[in-house]
Each structure stands twice: as structure tokens, then as C-alpha cells.
């Protein structure tokens, strides 16, 4: 469409300069809309909030953008911490898939998402009060949403359990093993903000070029993960 408008503008530029100007303006709008669309696609592949702030803020943003019906509430249990980037992304995608199933199939009046940060695992529970279903029938029927949840969890050594029955709502429980955060044995300096971190009190850690780096908060860890060469010693 853009090329056609520009071709017509080129043919009309001498005889109908006003029309040519209008066609060029329309082409510019089309290009701008395409750029916006591409940016949204790129952001959906890996939301910037996930890298910058972590799983919880990214999930809060996802939930805030959902339709108002059914309402979705987020609950947190345990001490919130960063996971490695791949686990955070797969956790976000699995919650999105579970909530998509709620909206499309459950006919629910409410839904809840619970993130439980346990010792060495993240436990995710997505629950609704909808019409429910028979899990075995859905698996045997090749329900791609449920199959995808299991495939993603298995890739990270995790598991998915589904508790549902007709008329009784649905509860999906996902467990993703977590790599425990390596803690410093002595005082260290956050490579991003240069804050002093006391022994065994780092928010998170990352390894780059065989060196362990420690962070005081999710913002610093996210900045380092995006561009480690900038902050590495």
C-alpha cells in the first residue's frame, strides 16, 4: 500500500501537486503505523519491563492491560527475587497462556494468580471460578494451550498440575526449579550503582566471563543483564 501511494504521488506531482502531497502524507502514516506495530511485536517477544524490573512488575503490567472481565488479582508469597532471564520469560509466558485460557474458555467471574517464591523453586498458581473441564479429555484432544504449558515447564525441569472438573472451576499449578542466588562471603560493590552489599544480603547475582557479580536490587540486576560488558570489571 505504501509503495502504491508513493507511485501515484510520483505520477501526480506535476499535474496534481496537492493530491501528491496528500498521498505522501498517507504513506508516512502507514509507515509510522508499521513501525509502531513492529515495536509492539518486539516488545511482546521479550517485554522490556521483564529485563529492567523483573517478573513481578512485568506480570503486573500484563494483568493491568487485560480486559476488565473477568478481574484478575495477583498475590505474592515469600521473598520476591529475580530468577535467571530465561526462567522469568517462561514464567511470564506460562501465566499469559493460562490467563488466555481463562478468558477464552472458562466463563469465569474472577481469576487469581499466585506467585510463591519458595526455597529453590517458583510455584505459580492460576485459579478461576469458571465452568471447569475434564483435564484428561483436553489432553487427549490435543489442547494446545495445556500441551504448551507442559512443554515449557519440562524444558526447565518443572511440572504442571491441573485440578478441574465441570462446574468446579480450574486450578493450574506450575513449579519451576530456581537456581539459588549465589551470595557474597564478604562485602562487595554493586557493579551498576556501586552500592555496598554486605555478606549474604545480595538481591541477585550473575556470572560474566567466569566472574560473579552481585546486585542490591532488581533494577541494577536488570541493567547488568541487558549489557554486562558495560558494567563488568
Short mmCIF file of C-alpha atoms in Angstrom, two decimals:
data_model
loop_
_atom_site.label_atom_id
_atom_site.label_comp_id
_atom_site.label_asym_id
_atom_site.label_seq_id
_atom_site.Cartn_x
_atom_site.Cartn_y
_atom_site.Cartn_z
CA UNK A 1 0.00 0.00 0.00
CA UNK A 2 2.85 2.40 0.81
CA UNK A 3 4.60 1.71 -2.50
CA UNK A 4 1.37 2.19 -4.44
CA UNK A 5 0.68 5.54 -2.76
CA UNK A 6 4.20 6.75 -3.48
CA UNK A 7 3.91 5.62 -7.12
CA UNK A 8 0.65 7.54 -7.53
CA UNK A 9 2.19 10.57 -5.81
CA UNK A 10 5.12 10.47 -8.24
CA UNK A 11 2.78 10.43 -11.23
CA UNK A 12 0.63 13.24 -9.83
CA UNK A 13 3.35 15.55 -8.53
CA UNK A 14 3.34 17.84 -11.59
CA UNK A 15 -0.32 17.82 -12.62
CA UNK A 16 -1.87 17.47 -9.13
CA UNK A 17 0.65 18.61 -6.50
CA UNK A 18 -1.99 18.83 -3.76
CA UNK A 19 -3.10 15.25 -4.35
CA UNK A 20 0.54 14.12 -4.44
CA UNK A 21 1.14 15.78 -1.09
CA UNK A 22 -1.89 14.01 0.38
CA UNK A 23 -0.69 10.64 -0.91
CA UNK A 24 2.77 11.18 0.57
CA UNK A 25 1.18 12.11 3.90
CA UNK A 26 -0.90 8.93 3.84
CA UNK A 27 2.22 6.89 3.08
CA UNK A 28 4.00 8.45 6.05
CA UNK A 29 1.12 7.49 8.32
CA UNK A 30 1.23 3.91 7.02
CA UNK A 31 4.98 3.73 7.68
CA UNK A 32 4.54 5.14 11.20
CA UNK A 33 1.81 2.60 11.96
CA UNK A 34 4.03 -0.22 10.69
CA UNK A 35 6.91 0.92 12.90
CA UNK A 36 4.61 1.01 15.95
CA UNK A 37 3.36 -2.48 15.13
CA UNK A 38 6.90 -3.84 14.79
CA UNK A 39 7.90 -2.29 18.10
CA UNK A 40 4.91 -3.93 19.79
CA UNK A 41 5.85 -7.31 18.31
CA UNK A 42 9.44 -6.93 19.51
CA UNK A 43 8.26 -5.89 22.97
CA UNK A 44 5.94 -8.91 23.13
CA UNK A 45 8.82 -11.25 22.31
CA UNK A 46 10.64 -10.06 25.43
CA UNK A 47 8.88 -7.25 27.33
CA UNK A 48 11.34 -4.51 28.38
CA UNK A 49 9.82 -4.43 31.87
CA UNK A 50 10.87 -8.05 32.36
CA UNK A 51 14.57 -7.32 31.83
CA UNK A 52 14.53 -3.98 33.61
CA UNK A 53 12.38 -4.73 36.68
CA UNK A 54 11.78 -8.47 36.85
CA UNK A 55 8.93 -10.95 36.70
CA UNK A 56 6.56 -9.38 39.23
CA UNK A 57 6.42 -5.84 37.73
CA UNK A 58 6.19 -7.31 34.21
CA UNK A 59 3.30 -9.54 35.28
CA UNK A 60 1.56 -6.62 36.99
CA UNK A 61 1.77 -4.73 33.70
CA UNK A 62 0.37 -7.71 31.76
CA UNK A 63 -2.57 -8.03 34.16
CA UNK A 64 -3.26 -4.28 34.06
CA UNK A 65 -3.64 -4.49 30.28
CA UNK A 66 -6.14 -7.36 30.37
CA UNK A 67 -9.85 -6.77 29.79
CA UNK A 68 -11.73 -5.86 32.96
CA UNK A 69 -13.80 -9.06 32.83
CA UNK A 70 -13.02 -11.34 34.49
CA UNK A 71 -11.00 -9.36 37.06
CA UNK A 72 -7.58 -10.88 37.81
CA UNK A 73 -5.85 -10.47 41.17
CA UNK A 74 -2.16 -11.08 41.80
CA UNK A 75 -0.91 -12.46 45.13
CA UNK A 76 2.72 -12.79 46.21
CA UNK A 77 4.11 -15.20 48.79
CA UNK A 78 7.65 -15.47 50.11
CA UNK A 79 10.55 -13.14 49.43
CA UNK A 80 10.36 -11.82 45.88
CA UNK A 81 13.61 -12.32 43.97
CA UNK A 82 14.91 -12.31 40.42
CA UNK A 83 15.22 -15.56 38.50
CA UNK A 84 17.55 -16.12 35.61
CA UNK A 85 16.26 -14.34 32.46
CA UNK A 86 15.08 -17.48 30.65
CA UNK A 87 13.06 -18.67 33.65
CA UNK A 88 11.48 -15.27 34.12
CA UNK A 89 10.43 -15.22 30.47
CA UNK A 90 8.97 -18.73 30.52
CA UNK A 91 7.14 -18.00 33.78
CA UNK A 92 5.59 -14.87 32.27
CA UNK A 93 4.57 -16.72 29.10
CA UNK A 94 3.00 -19.57 31.07
CA UNK A 95 0.90 -17.18 33.15
CA UNK A 96 -0.16 -15.37 29.98
CA UNK A 97 -1.20 -18.67 28.38
CA UNK A 98 -3.13 -19.75 31.47
CA UNK A 99 -4.97 -16.41 31.65
CA UNK A 100 -5.69 -16.59 27.93
CA UNK A 101 -7.38 -19.95 28.52
CA UNK A 102 -9.44 -18.39 31.32
CA UNK A 103 -10.67 -15.58 29.06
CA UNK A 104 -11.42 -17.81 26.08
CA UNK A 105 -12.91 -20.88 27.70
CA UNK A 106 -13.66 -20.60 31.43
CA UNK A 107 -16.64 -18.21 31.52
CA UNK A 108 -15.25 -17.15 34.90
CA UNK A 109 -16.29 -14.20 37.05
CA UNK A 110 -12.87 -13.92 38.69
CA UNK A 111 -9.33 -15.26 38.41
CA UNK A 112 -6.30 -15.22 40.67
CA UNK A 113 -2.58 -15.58 40.05
CA UNK A 114 -0.33 -16.51 42.95
CA UNK A 115 3.47 -16.43 42.81
CA UNK A 116 5.09 -18.32 45.68
CA UNK A 117 8.84 -17.80 45.96
CA UNK A 118 9.96 -20.93 47.75
CA UNK A 119 13.43 -22.09 48.75
CA UNK A 120 14.66 -23.30 45.38
CA UNK A 121 11.59 -23.01 43.20
CA UNK A 122 8.90 -20.66 41.97
CA UNK A 123 5.37 -22.00 42.38
CA UNK A 124 2.76 -20.38 40.13
CA UNK A 125 -0.95 -20.94 40.73
CA UNK A 126 -3.61 -19.68 38.32
CA UNK A 127 -7.15 -20.27 39.56
CA UNK A 128 -10.61 -19.33 38.28
CA UNK A 129 -14.24 -19.95 39.25
CA UNK A 130 -15.34 -20.82 35.72
CA UNK A 131 -17.11 -23.77 34.17
CA UNK A 132 -14.19 -26.18 34.52
CA UNK A 133 -13.43 -29.18 32.34
CA UNK A 134 -12.12 -32.75 32.40
CA UNK A 135 -8.31 -32.44 32.10
CA UNK A 136 -7.79 -35.89 30.57
CA UNK A 137 -10.22 -35.15 27.74
CA UNK A 138 -8.44 -31.88 26.98
CA UNK A 139 -5.03 -33.59 26.82
CA UNK A 140 -6.32 -36.41 24.66
CA UNK A 141 -7.93 -33.83 22.39
CA UNK A 142 -4.57 -32.12 21.92
CA UNK A 143 -5.50 -28.83 23.63
CA UNK A 144 -2.51 -26.77 22.52
CA UNK A 145 -2.60 -24.39 25.49
CA UNK A 146 -2.24 -27.18 28.05
CA UNK A 147 0.32 -29.05 25.96
CA UNK A 148 2.37 -25.86 25.64
CA UNK A 149 2.35 -25.32 29.41
CA UNK A 150 3.75 -28.80 29.99
CA UNK A 151 6.39 -28.45 27.29
CA UNK A 152 7.65 -25.15 28.68
CA UNK A 153 7.77 -26.41 32.25
CA UNK A 154 9.51 -29.64 31.28
CA UNK A 155 12.21 -27.72 29.42
CA UNK A 156 13.25 -26.17 32.74
CA UNK A 157 12.84 -29.30 34.84
CA UNK A 158 9.47 -28.14 36.14
CA UNK A 159 5.97 -29.55 36.31
CA UNK A 160 2.33 -28.62 35.72
CA UNK A 161 -0.64 -29.97 37.68
CA UNK A 162 -4.23 -29.20 36.68
CA UNK A 163 -7.18 -29.61 39.03
CA UNK A 164 -10.53 -29.09 37.35
CA UNK A 165 -13.98 -30.58 36.92
CA UNK A 166 -17.14 -29.47 35.12
CA UNK A 167 -18.80 -26.72 37.13
CA UNK A 168 -15.97 -26.55 39.69
CA UNK A 169 -13.53 -24.04 38.22
CA UNK A 170 -9.88 -24.71 37.40
CA UNK A 171 -6.59 -24.54 39.26
CA UNK A 172 -3.31 -24.75 37.36
CA UNK A 173 -0.19 -25.15 39.46
CA UNK A 174 3.24 -24.73 37.88
CA UNK A 175 6.54 -25.40 39.63
CA UNK A 176 9.76 -24.07 38.12
CA UNK A 177 13.03 -25.01 39.87
CA UNK A 178 15.11 -21.95 40.61
CA UNK A 179 18.85 -21.57 40.67
CA UNK A 180 19.63 -20.36 44.19
CA UNK A 181 21.23 -16.92 44.28
CA UNK A 182 24.94 -17.14 44.97
CA UNK A 183 25.73 -14.90 47.94
CA UNK A 184 28.96 -13.00 48.60
CA UNK A 185 31.06 -14.15 51.55
CA UNK A 186 32.48 -10.64 52.05
CA UNK A 187 31.39 -7.09 51.32
CA UNK A 188 31.12 -6.40 47.58
CA UNK A 189 30.18 -3.49 45.33
CA UNK A 190 27.18 -3.49 43.02
CA UNK A 191 28.73 -3.01 39.54
CA UNK A 192 25.83 -0.83 38.36
CA UNK A 193 25.06 1.64 41.17
CA UNK A 194 28.23 0.97 43.22
CA UNK A 195 26.27 0.37 46.42
CA UNK A 196 28.00 -1.66 49.12
CA UNK A 197 26.46 -5.10 49.62
CA UNK A 198 27.05 -6.91 52.88
CA UNK A 199 27.77 -10.67 53.04
CA UNK A 200 24.76 -12.90 52.33
CA UNK A 201 22.49 -9.93 51.55
CA UNK A 202 22.60 -9.62 47.75
CA UNK A 203 19.29 -9.33 45.91
CA UNK A 204 20.64 -11.33 42.99
CA UNK A 205 23.76 -12.41 41.17
CA UNK A 206 25.05 -13.07 37.67
CA UNK A 207 28.17 -14.61 36.19
CA UNK A 208 30.01 -12.95 33.32
CA UNK A 209 33.38 -14.10 31.96
CA UNK A 210 33.64 -16.52 34.91
CA UNK A 211 33.28 -13.68 37.44
CA UNK A 212 30.35 -13.47 39.90
CA UNK A 213 28.64 -10.08 40.20
CA UNK A 214 26.16 -9.15 42.93
CA UNK A 215 23.30 -6.67 42.92
CA UNK A 216 21.40 -4.68 45.51
CA UNK A 217 18.07 -4.52 43.65
CA UNK A 218 16.19 -5.80 40.56
CA UNK A 219 16.83 -2.59 38.61
CA UNK A 220 20.61 -2.99 38.85
CA UNK A 221 20.46 -6.68 38.02
CA UNK A 222 18.26 -5.98 35.00
CA UNK A 223 20.63 -3.26 33.75
CA UNK A 224 23.60 -5.61 34.06
CA UNK A 225 21.81 -8.46 32.29
CA UNK A 226 20.99 -6.20 29.33
CA UNK A 227 24.59 -5.00 28.86
CA UNK A 228 27.07 -6.89 31.05
CA UNK A 229 30.13 -5.68 29.13
CA UNK A 230 29.31 -2.11 30.14
CA UNK A 231 29.45 -2.84 33.87
CA UNK A 232 31.89 -5.73 34.15
CA UNK A 233 35.27 -5.06 35.73
#
